[in-house]
Coordinates of C-alpha atoms and ligand atoms in Angstrom, one line a residue:
Chain R
M195 CA 34.7 103.4 -11.9
T196 CA 35.3 103.5 -8.2
L197 CA 35.1 99.8 -6.4
T198 CA 34.9 100.3 -2.5
A199 CA 37.5 97.5 -0.7
I200 CA 35.4 95.1 -0.2
D201 CA 35.4 95.0 -3.7
K202 CA 38.7 94.6 -4.4
Q203 CA 38.7 92.2 -1.7
L204 CA 35.7 89.8 -4.4
L205 CA 36.9 90.5 -7.3
A206 CA 41.3 89.3 -5.6
S207 CA 39.6 86.4 -4.9
V208 CA 37.5 85.8 -7.7
A209 CA 39.5 86.7 -10.5
D210 CA 42.8 86.7 -8.3
L211 CA 42.4 90.5 -9.1
H212 CA 43.9 93.7 -8.4
E213 CA 44.1 96.7 -11.1
I214 CA 42.1 96.5 -13.9
P215 CA 42.5 93.5 -16.0
I216 CA 44.9 93.8 -19.2
G217 CA 43.0 92.5 -21.8
A218 CA 39.6 92.7 -21.8
Y219 CA 37.1 92.6 -19.3
N220 CA 33.1 93.3 -17.6
I221 CA 32.8 93.2 -13.8
R222 CA 29.7 93.1 -12.7
K223 CA 28.7 94.4 -10.2
D224 CA 25.1 94.0 -8.1
G225 CA 23.2 93.1 -11.0
E226 CA 24.8 95.6 -13.6
G227 CA 27.9 96.2 -15.8
V228 CA 30.5 98.9 -13.7
A229 CA 33.3 97.9 -16.2
R230 CA 33.8 97.0 -19.7
Q231 CA 36.7 97.3 -22.2
S232 CA 36.6 94.7 -25.5
T233 CA 39.9 94.8 -27.4
A234 CA 40.6 94.7 -31.3
N235 CA 40.1 90.5 -30.4
I236 CA 37.8 89.9 -28.1
Q237 CA 33.9 91.9 -28.2
I238 CA 32.1 91.9 -25.5
L239 CA 29.1 93.1 -26.4
P240 CA 25.8 93.7 -24.1
K241 CA 22.6 91.9 -24.8
T242 CA 19.1 93.6 -26.4
D243 CA 16.7 91.3 -25.2
P244 CA 16.0 92.6 -22.1
N245 CA 14.5 89.4 -20.3
Q246 CA 18.0 88.4 -21.3
P247 CA 20.4 90.3 -18.6
G248 CA 24.0 89.8 -19.4
I249 CA 27.0 89.2 -21.8
D250 CA 28.3 88.8 -25.5
I251 CA 31.8 88.0 -26.1
I252 CA 33.4 87.2 -29.2
V253 CA 36.8 86.8 -29.9
K254 CA 37.7 86.7 -33.1
P255 CA 39.6 83.1 -35.2
G256 CA 42.9 82.6 -34.8
T257 CA 43.7 84.8 -32.1
K258 CA 46.3 83.7 -29.3
N259 CA 47.4 84.4 -26.0
E260 CA 44.5 86.7 -24.9
S261 CA 42.3 86.6 -22.2
V262 CA 39.1 87.7 -20.6
H263 CA 38.2 88.6 -16.9
I264 CA 34.3 88.7 -16.7
P265 CA 34.3 88.5 -12.5
V266 CA 30.7 89.3 -10.5
I267 CA 30.2 90.9 -7.5
I268 CA 27.5 91.3 -4.7
T269 CA 27.4 93.3 -2.1
R270 CA 24.1 94.2 -1.9
T271 CA 21.9 91.8 0.6
G272 CA 19.0 90.2 -0.6
M273 CA 19.7 90.3 -4.3
H274 CA 19.3 87.8 -6.8
D275 CA 21.4 88.5 -9.2
L276 CA 20.6 86.3 -13.3
V277 CA 23.0 87.2 -16.1
Y278 CA 23.6 85.1 -19.3
N279 CA 26.3 84.9 -20.7
T280 CA 27.4 83.4 -24.3
F281 CA 30.9 82.8 -26.0
D282 CA 31.9 82.4 -29.0
I283 CA 35.5 81.7 -28.9
G284 CA 36.3 81.6 -33.3
E285 CA 38.0 78.7 -34.8
N286 CA 41.6 78.2 -34.0
A287 CA 41.8 81.0 -30.6
D288 CA 44.0 80.3 -27.8
V289 CA 42.6 82.2 -24.6
L290 CA 42.3 82.1 -21.7
V291 CA 38.4 83.5 -19.8
V292 CA 38.4 84.2 -16.2
A293 CA 34.8 84.0 -14.8
G294 CA 34.0 83.9 -11.2
C295 CA 31.3 84.9 -8.2
G296 CA 32.3 86.9 -5.5
I297 CA 29.3 87.7 -2.9
H298 CA 29.6 90.1 0.5
N299 CA 27.1 89.2 2.3
A300 CA 26.2 92.2 5.5
G301 CA 22.2 91.6 5.6
C302 CA 20.1 88.2 7.0
D303 CA 18.6 88.8 3.2
S304 CA 19.8 86.3 0.5
S305 CA 22.0 87.3 -2.2
Q306 CA 21.9 84.6 -4.5
H307 CA 24.0 84.2 -7.9
D308 CA 22.5 82.4 -10.9
G309 CA 24.9 82.6 -13.7
I310 CA 23.9 80.3 -17.4
H311 CA 27.6 80.5 -19.2
E312 CA 26.9 79.4 -23.1
I313 CA 31.0 78.7 -24.5
L314 CA 31.5 78.0 -27.5
V315 CA 34.6 76.4 -28.5
R316 CA 35.5 76.5 -32.6
R317 CA 37.0 74.7 -34.8
G318 CA 40.2 74.0 -33.3
A319 CA 40.2 76.5 -30.2
R320 CA 41.2 75.4 -27.4
L321 CA 39.7 77.6 -24.7
R322 CA 41.2 77.6 -20.4
Y323 CA 38.3 78.5 -18.3
V324 CA 38.8 79.2 -14.3
E325 CA 35.6 79.8 -12.4
K326 CA 36.4 80.5 -8.5
H327 CA 33.4 81.1 -6.2
Y328 CA 33.8 83.0 -2.8
G329 CA 31.2 83.9 0.4
E330 CA 31.7 86.3 2.9
G331 CA 30.1 88.6 5.5
P332 CA 28.8 89.1 8.7
G333 CA 25.1 88.4 7.8
E334 CA 22.5 86.0 8.6
G335 CA 21.3 86.1 5.0
Q336 CA 22.2 83.1 2.5
R337 CA 24.8 83.4 -0.1
I338 CA 23.5 81.0 -2.4
L339 CA 25.5 81.0 -6.4
N340 CA 24.5 78.5 -8.8
P341 CA 25.9 78.3 -12.0
Q342 CA 25.0 76.6 -15.1
T343 CA 27.8 75.7 -17.6
I344 CA 26.5 74.6 -21.1
L345 CA 29.5 74.1 -23.5
K346 CA 29.6 72.8 -27.5
I347 CA 32.4 71.1 -28.3
E348 CA 34.0 71.6 -31.7
E349 CA 35.9 69.5 -34.3
G350 CA 40.0 69.1 -32.7
A351 CA 38.4 71.7 -30.8
V352 CA 40.4 71.5 -27.1
A353 CA 38.0 73.1 -23.5
E354 CA 40.2 73.1 -20.1
L355 CA 37.3 74.4 -17.2
E356 CA 39.2 74.2 -13.7
L357 CA 36.0 75.3 -11.4
V358 CA 37.1 76.4 -7.5
Q359 CA 34.3 76.9 -4.8
I360 CA 36.4 77.1 -1.2
K361 CA 34.9 79.3 1.2
G362 CA 32.8 81.0 2.2
V363 CA 29.3 79.6 0.1
D364 CA 26.4 78.5 1.6
S365 CA 24.1 76.8 -1.0
T366 CA 25.4 75.7 -4.4
R367 CA 23.8 73.9 -6.9
R368 CA 26.3 73.3 -10.1
I369 CA 25.4 71.5 -13.7
T370 CA 27.8 71.4 -15.9
R371 CA 26.8 70.1 -19.8
A372 CA 28.7 69.1 -22.3
E373 CA 29.0 68.4 -25.8
I374 CA 31.6 67.5 -27.5
H375 CA 32.7 66.2 -31.4
D376 CA 35.1 65.1 -33.9
R377 CA 38.0 64.3 -32.0
G378 CA 37.4 67.6 -28.9
S379 CA 38.2 66.7 -25.6
L380 CA 37.0 67.6 -22.9
R381 CA 39.6 68.1 -19.1
M382 CA 37.6 69.2 -16.8
V383 CA 38.7 69.3 -12.7
E384 CA 35.8 70.3 -10.1
K385 CA 37.5 71.6 -6.3
L386 CA 35.1 72.0 -4.1
L387 CA 35.7 72.5 -0.3
T388 CA 31.9 72.5 1.8
H389 CA 31.5 73.3 5.2
G390 CA 29.2 74.7 8.4
Q391 CA 25.1 73.6 7.8
Q392 CA 26.7 74.5 3.4
T393 CA 25.2 72.3 0.6
A394 CA 27.0 71.9 -2.5
E395 CA 25.4 69.1 -5.3
S396 CA 27.2 69.3 -8.9
V397 CA 25.3 67.5 -12.0
M398 CA 27.2 66.7 -14.5
E399 CA 26.0 65.0 -18.0
I400 CA 29.1 64.9 -20.7
F401 CA 28.0 64.0 -24.6
L402 CA 30.5 62.5 -26.7
I403 CA 29.3 62.5 -30.0
G404 CA 32.1 62.8 -32.2
K405 CA 34.7 59.6 -33.9
G406 CA 37.9 60.4 -31.1
A407 CA 36.2 62.2 -29.0
N408 CA 38.3 62.6 -25.5
A409 CA 37.2 63.6 -21.6
Q410 CA 38.4 63.5 -18.4
I411 CA 36.2 65.1 -15.3
I412 CA 38.3 65.0 -12.2
A413 CA 36.4 66.5 -9.1
R414 CA 37.7 66.2 -5.7
S415 CA 36.2 67.2 -2.2
V416 CA 36.7 68.2 0.9
A417 CA 33.3 67.9 3.1
Q418 CA 33.2 69.4 6.6
D419 CA 30.8 70.1 9.8
N420 CA 27.8 69.5 8.9
S421 CA 28.1 70.1 5.2
R422 CA 26.2 67.8 2.5
Q423 CA 27.9 67.1 -1.2
D424 CA 25.9 65.2 -4.4
F425 CA 27.9 64.9 -7.5
R426 CA 26.8 62.7 -9.8
A427 CA 28.0 62.9 -13.7
S428 CA 27.1 61.0 -16.5
L429 CA 29.5 59.8 -19.9
I430 CA 27.7 59.0 -22.3
G431 CA 29.1 57.8 -25.5
Q432 CA 28.2 58.1 -29.1
N433 CA 31.1 57.1 -30.7
Y434 CA 34.5 55.6 -30.7
C435 CA 35.6 58.3 -27.6
R436 CA 36.9 58.4 -24.5
G437 CA 36.1 58.5 -20.7
H438 CA 37.4 58.7 -17.5
V439 CA 35.5 60.5 -14.3
E440 CA 37.5 60.4 -11.1
C441 CA 35.3 62.0 -8.0
D442 CA 37.5 62.0 -4.9
S443 CA 36.6 62.8 -1.5
I444 CA 37.9 64.0 1.6
I445 CA 35.2 63.3 4.8
M446 CA 35.3 65.2 8.0
D447 CA 33.1 65.5 11.3
Q448 CA 29.6 64.9 11.0
A449 CA 29.8 65.7 7.4
K450 CA 28.2 63.3 3.8
I451 CA 28.9 63.2 0.8
A452 CA 27.1 61.2 -2.0
A453 CA 29.5 60.5 -4.8
S454 CA 27.7 58.7 -8.7
P455 CA 29.5 58.2 -11.3
Q456 CA 27.9 57.3 -14.2
L457 CA 28.6 55.7 -17.4
R458 CA 26.6 55.3 -20.7
A459 CA 27.9 54.0 -23.5
E460 CA 26.2 54.1 -26.8
H461 CA 28.6 52.6 -29.4
I462 CA 30.4 49.2 -29.6
E463 CA 33.8 51.7 -29.5
A464 CA 33.4 53.6 -26.9
E465 CA 36.0 53.5 -23.8
L466 CA 34.8 54.8 -20.9
T467 CA 35.8 54.9 -16.8
H468 CA 35.0 56.1 -13.3
E469 CA 36.5 55.9 -10.3
A470 CA 35.6 57.5 -6.8
A471 CA 36.1 57.0 -3.7
I472 CA 35.1 59.0 0.2
G473 CA 37.7 58.8 2.8
K474 CA 39.0 60.0 5.5
I475 CA 42.2 61.6 6.8
A476 CA 44.7 58.4 7.2
G477 CA 45.3 58.5 11.0
D478 CA 49.8 58.2 9.3
Q479 CA 49.0 60.7 6.9
L480 CA 48.9 63.2 10.0
I481 CA 51.0 61.6 12.4
K482 CA 54.3 61.4 9.1
L483 CA 52.5 65.3 9.4
M484 CA 53.3 65.7 13.1
T485 CA 56.7 63.7 13.4
L486 CA 58.6 67.1 11.1
G487 CA 56.8 68.6 14.1
L488 CA 53.6 70.2 12.7
T489 CA 50.4 69.6 15.0
E490 CA 47.4 67.6 14.3
K491 CA 46.0 70.6 12.7
E492 CA 48.8 72.0 10.9
A493 CA 48.1 68.7 9.4
I494 CA 45.0 68.5 8.5
D495 CA 45.6 71.8 6.8
T496 CA 48.9 70.6 4.6
I497 CA 46.9 67.3 3.5
L498 CA 43.3 69.5 2.7
N499 CA 45.9 72.5 0.7
G500 CA 48.0 69.6 -1.3
F501 CA 44.6 67.6 -2.1
L502 CA 42.8 71.0 -3.1
S503 CA 45.7 71.8 -5.3
Chain X
M44 CA 70.2 61.1 26.0
L45 CA 67.4 59.2 26.1
E46 CA 66.6 57.0 28.3
L47 CA 63.7 54.1 28.9
R48 CA 62.6 53.1 32.2
S49 CA 61.6 49.0 32.6
V50 CA 58.9 50.3 29.3
S51 CA 56.2 47.8 28.4
L52 CA 53.4 48.1 25.4
T53 CA 50.7 46.2 25.2
L54 CA 48.1 45.9 21.4
G55 CA 44.4 45.2 20.9
N56 CA 45.1 42.6 17.9
G57 CA 41.4 43.9 16.5
N58 CA 38.9 40.9 17.9
G59 CA 38.8 41.6 21.5
G60 CA 42.7 39.8 22.6
S61 CA 45.6 42.0 22.9
K62 CA 49.6 41.0 22.9
E63 CA 52.7 42.8 24.9
V64 CA 54.3 43.6 21.9
L65 CA 57.3 46.0 23.9
S66 CA 58.1 44.0 27.1
Q67 CA 59.5 45.6 30.1
I68 CA 62.1 47.6 28.4
D69 CA 65.2 49.3 29.3
L70 CA 67.5 51.4 27.7
T71 CA 70.2 54.5 27.6
L72 CA 70.8 55.8 24.1
E73 CA 73.6 58.3 24.8
E74 CA 74.3 61.2 21.9
G75 CA 76.9 61.0 19.1
K76 CA 76.2 56.9 18.8
F77 CA 75.3 55.0 15.8
Y78 CA 72.6 52.4 16.8
A79 CA 71.5 49.4 15.3
V80 CA 68.6 47.8 16.1
T81 CA 68.2 44.3 14.0
G82 CA 66.1 40.9 14.9
P83 CA 62.9 38.5 13.7
N84 CA 60.0 39.6 12.6
G85 CA 57.0 40.6 15.1
G86 CA 59.9 40.9 16.9
G87 CA 59.1 45.1 18.2
K88 CA 61.3 47.0 16.5
T89 CA 58.8 49.5 14.9
S90 CA 56.6 49.6 18.2
L91 CA 60.1 50.3 20.2
A92 CA 60.6 53.2 17.7
K93 CA 56.7 54.2 17.5
V94 CA 56.6 54.5 21.5
I95 CA 60.0 56.9 21.4
M96 CA 58.4 58.6 18.8
G97 CA 54.9 59.4 20.7
I98 CA 52.6 57.5 18.2
Y99 CA 52.4 54.6 20.9
Q100 CA 51.5 55.7 24.3
P101 CA 53.3 53.2 26.5
T102 CA 51.7 50.5 28.8
A103 CA 53.9 50.7 31.7
G104 CA 57.2 52.9 31.8
R105 CA 58.4 56.2 31.3
I106 CA 60.6 57.5 28.9
Y107 CA 63.6 60.9 29.0
Y108 CA 64.6 63.0 27.1
K109 CA 67.7 65.0 28.1
G110 CA 66.9 64.8 31.5
E111 CA 63.4 65.6 30.6
D112 CA 59.9 62.8 31.0
I113 CA 58.5 63.4 27.7
T114 CA 56.0 60.2 28.1
D115 CA 53.4 62.1 27.8
L116 CA 54.0 65.0 25.6
S117 CA 52.2 64.6 22.2
I118 CA 53.9 63.1 18.3
T119 CA 54.6 67.1 17.3
E120 CA 55.7 68.5 21.2
R121 CA 58.9 65.6 21.2
S122 CA 59.9 66.1 17.6
R123 CA 60.2 69.9 18.1
R124 CA 62.6 68.5 21.3
G125 CA 64.6 67.0 19.0
I126 CA 63.4 63.5 18.1
T127 CA 62.1 62.7 13.9
Y128 CA 61.3 59.4 13.1
A129 CA 61.5 57.8 9.0
F130 CA 58.5 54.7 8.7
Q131 CA 59.1 51.7 7.4
Q132 CA 55.6 51.8 5.8
P133 CA 55.3 55.9 4.3
P134 CA 52.5 57.1 4.2
R135 CA 51.0 59.2 0.2
F136 CA 50.2 62.7 -0.8
K137 CA 47.3 63.5 -2.8
G138 CA 48.7 66.3 -4.4
V139 CA 51.6 67.3 -1.9
R140 CA 55.1 67.8 -3.5
V141 CA 57.9 66.1 -2.8
R142 CA 58.8 70.3 -2.4
D143 CA 56.2 70.3 0.6
L144 CA 57.2 67.7 2.8
L145 CA 61.1 68.5 2.2
S146 CA 60.2 72.2 3.6
I147 CA 58.4 70.9 6.5
A148 CA 60.5 68.6 7.3
A149 CA 63.0 71.9 7.2
N150 CA 60.8 73.9 9.0
N151 CA 60.9 75.7 6.1
S152 CA 64.4 77.0 6.0
L153 CA 66.2 75.7 2.7
N154 CA 66.6 77.0 -0.7
E155 CA 66.6 75.8 -3.8
K156 CA 70.4 74.2 -4.1
D157 CA 69.2 72.5 -0.3
Y158 CA 65.8 71.3 -2.3
H159 CA 68.4 69.7 -4.9
C160 CA 71.4 68.5 -2.2
L161 CA 68.2 66.6 -0.5
L162 CA 67.2 64.5 -3.7
H163 CA 70.1 64.3 -4.9
D164 CA 71.9 62.3 -1.4
V165 CA 69.3 60.2 -1.7
G166 CA 70.1 59.1 -5.4
L167 CA 66.6 61.3 -7.0
C168 CA 67.0 63.6 -9.9
P169 CA 65.3 66.8 -8.3
E170 CA 64.8 67.6 -12.1
D171 CA 62.3 65.5 -11.9
Y172 CA 60.8 64.6 -8.4
L173 CA 61.1 68.2 -6.4
N174 CA 57.4 68.8 -7.8
R175 CA 56.4 65.6 -7.9
E176 CA 53.1 64.7 -5.5
I177 CA 53.7 62.2 -3.6
D178 CA 50.4 59.8 -4.5
S179 CA 50.5 56.2 -6.1
S180 CA 52.2 57.5 -8.9
L181 CA 55.7 56.5 -6.8
S182 CA 56.8 53.4 -6.4
G183 CA 57.8 51.4 -2.8
G184 CA 61.9 52.6 -3.2
E185 CA 61.2 56.0 -4.4
M186 CA 58.8 57.1 -1.0
K187 CA 61.1 54.9 0.9
R188 CA 63.7 57.4 -0.9
I189 CA 62.2 60.5 -0.4
E190 CA 60.9 59.5 3.5
I191 CA 64.5 59.7 4.2
A192 CA 64.9 62.8 2.3
S193 CA 62.7 64.2 4.6
L194 CA 64.6 63.4 7.5
L195 CA 67.8 64.3 6.2
A196 CA 66.3 67.9 6.0
R197 CA 65.2 67.7 9.7
P198 CA 66.7 69.7 12.3
A199 CA 66.6 66.8 14.7
E200 CA 68.5 65.2 17.1
V201 CA 68.0 61.7 17.7
F202 CA 67.3 60.5 13.6
I203 CA 65.0 57.1 13.6
F204 CA 65.3 55.3 10.6
D205 CA 62.7 52.1 10.8
E206 CA 64.6 49.2 7.8
P207 CA 65.3 52.5 5.3
E208 CA 67.2 50.3 3.1
A209 CA 64.5 47.9 2.0
G210 CA 62.9 47.9 -1.3
V211 CA 66.1 49.9 -2.3
D212 CA 66.8 48.3 -5.8
L213 CA 71.1 47.0 -4.9
W214 CA 72.4 50.3 -7.3
T215 CA 71.3 53.0 -5.0
L216 CA 71.0 51.2 -1.7
R217 CA 75.6 51.9 -1.0
Q218 CA 75.0 55.1 -1.9
L219 CA 71.7 55.2 0.1
V220 CA 73.2 53.1 3.9
M221 CA 76.8 55.4 3.6
M222 CA 75.1 58.5 3.2
I223 CA 73.3 58.0 6.7
I224 CA 76.1 57.2 8.1
E225 CA 78.5 60.0 6.6
R226 CA 75.0 62.3 8.4
H227 CA 75.8 61.1 11.6
H228 CA 79.3 61.4 12.0
Q229 CA 79.4 65.3 9.5
R230 CA 76.5 66.3 12.4
H231 CA 77.3 65.7 16.2
I232 CA 73.3 63.4 16.4
T233 CA 72.2 60.4 18.1
T234 CA 71.3 57.8 15.0
V235 CA 69.3 54.7 16.0
T236 CA 69.0 52.4 12.1
I237 CA 66.2 49.6 12.1
T238 CA 68.6 46.9 9.9
H239 CA 69.2 43.2 9.0
N240 CA 71.7 45.4 6.5
E241 CA 75.2 44.2 7.0
R242 CA 76.5 47.3 6.4
F243 CA 74.6 49.2 9.2
L244 CA 75.6 46.5 11.9
S245 CA 79.6 47.1 11.5
V246 CA 79.5 50.5 12.3
A247 CA 77.3 51.0 14.6
D248 CA 78.2 51.6 17.8
E249 CA 76.1 49.0 19.1
V250 CA 73.9 46.5 17.9
L251 CA 70.8 44.8 19.9
L252 CA 68.8 42.6 18.4
L253 CA 64.9 42.6 19.6
A254 CA 62.8 39.1 19.9
E255 CA 59.9 39.0 21.7
G256 CA 59.2 42.9 22.9
Q257 CA 62.6 42.8 25.1
I258 CA 66.4 43.8 24.4
K259 CA 67.7 40.4 24.2
E260 CA 71.2 40.5 23.2
R261 CA 73.0 44.2 22.7
G262 CA 77.2 44.9 21.6
K263 CA 79.2 45.0 18.6
R264 CA 78.3 43.4 15.5
D265 CA 81.0 40.2 16.4
K266 CA 78.8 39.2 19.3
V267 CA 75.6 39.9 17.3
W268 CA 76.0 38.3 14.4
P269 CA 76.1 34.8 15.3
L270 CA 72.4 34.7 16.4
I271 CA 70.7 36.3 14.1
K272 CA 73.4 35.3 10.8
D273 CA 71.5 32.1 10.5
D274 CA 68.0 34.5 10.3
I275 CA 69.3 37.0 7.9
A276 CA 72.5 36.3 6.1
C277 CA 72.9 35.0 2.4
Q278 CA 73.3 31.8 2.2
W279 CA 73.4 31.3 -1.3
R280 CA 76.2 33.6 -1.6
Q281 CA 78.7 30.5 -2.5
R282 CA 76.7 29.3 -5.5
C283 CA 75.5 32.7 -6.9
G284 CA 79.8 33.5 -6.9
G285 CA 79.1 37.1 -5.0
E286 CA 81.3 38.1 -2.8
A287 CA 82.0 37.8 0.3
S288 CA 83.2 40.8 1.3
D289 CA 80.7 42.9 -0.2
P290 CA 78.0 43.9 2.5
D291 CA 75.2 45.0 0.7
C292 CA 74.7 41.7 -1.1
Y293 CA 72.0 40.5 0.8
R294 CA 68.7 39.3 0.3
Ligands
ADP705 N1 48.9 48.9 15.4 C1 48.9 47.3 16.1 N2 47.8 46.5 16.4 C2 48.1 45.3 16.7 N3 48.9 45.1 16.8 C3 50.3 45.6 16.2 C4 50.2 46.5 15.7 N4 51.4 46.7 15.4 C5 52.7 45.7 15.4 N5 50.9 44.5 16.2 C6 51.7 44.1 16.6 O1 52.8 43.3 17.3 C7 54.2 42.9 17.2 C8 55.5 43.4 16.6 O2 55.7 44.6 15.6 P1 56.3 45.5 15.0 O3 57.1 46.3 16.0 O4 56.1 46.6 14.0 O5 58.2 44.2 15.0 P2 58.9 44.7 14.0 O6 59.1 45.8 13.4 O7 60.1 44.2 14.9 O8 58.4 43.1 12.6 C9 53.4 41.6 16.3 O9 53.4 41.1 16.7 C10 52.4 43.4 15.6 O10 51.6 41.8 15.4
MG706 MG1 59.2 46.4 11.6

């Protein structure tokens, strides 16, 4: 496999990859797998159905402390990539998955990646899942990312998701759906920064089905310039369960933000809470940092970096 | 070192009216001295500090620092020239850690040992606090101590502390007061402390009594004390049995 400088830059941005990763990996470039490696415990297989391009990632039960990297990069303008990835995390396994998509668009047609991830976290397993989105390139063409994540968390399993989009994605529509069974737990953190004319939409539906199911959803976002964000998160409690959703946004310039956390209880023992806050950077935060020698711009950067860290 | 010439400040009160908060203040602060500013609530103490720091722009008058007219300089420029200010009510920052704030204050010059010493000096355990976020999980007293630590980290020449004792429990109060006084003597700095604390008032080279936006009196503690003791001193001390010689024990 030969990677260009642009490929390497994209891989570093979305997967912190500077070399070929250790462990299992699959690198997809412009709609095709360019590098793949399975390990003794983690198998990566291309899907056979030509209508559903993508891979199956199968983690053996009991696999501990292993990682899977599955970055996607797009460097061709006008490329529309659709991919289906299916994860099967075996019972009592404990693994890290680093997904993510980087687009370098140098042309004037839009480049788009729609990733559909189906994730099954089996009984007693623990999954950490990190997905970063990043766009760059001098072209006029739009950089579009529409990820869908569909999770099933079995008894006593734990999933921790971190979804980050900090730069360069013109339009995104993110859908996340999760089913949580007995004593299963989901913790999801979404961090988003939009600027220019960008738009971002995130819709989440979290079903707390099992007894003792637990979900904690945290969304932090910053909207700058003329960008728009729309965030809708529903928690549906159908058993003795606990759920909390929190959306916290900083609004700047002429941006527009809508945040609608929604709670639906369908069981008397469902305990659901939400918090939502949108506000600009407080004047005394800026002033404080300026009395410590920062310029106003440096103070804003410090506040935003902290907020999204 | 720092000179205010005929400085006045008028602030809007939010419903169309306005109020003169500082009225023709003439004040010279000398290098290396310790000043205590005291007086009733609403007297203009915080406003005076903010005018010096550049947070409020005076309506009239000029401010000079080391001979330079700094009236039109920004907060950042004043800070970089050596003036710094600890807020009466420090703001919180989601996601920014105590470590980050100290590092910014020190112009990124701290090593691991420095961080530990700074927190230790204000009575916070470095292990517990260094990586804490400066958010609503911290109490008012913890915020004050972090604020003071960040100022102590700063390589400044004029330090303004706004009621550093407020909200800090009695156990740590004495240590905090000693710390600020000790630092003042160790380094060749000018310290202005807005305070009602008797120990600060006692050690100050000069106490300024600020009321109704004017400096009503200035001099050693014994000169100013009779004018303010009814407002500040503890009237319950005899009954509670506290020692009259303990200057930190006050309401
Ligand atoms: N930002 C402001 N806008 C309007 N009025 C203010 C503002 N800050 C302070 N004031 C008013 O100025 C006066 C002095 O306030 P301050 O300087 O905070 O006094 P002190 O610190 O001595 O208690 C008070 O009457 C207060 O209400
Ligand atoms: Mg005050």
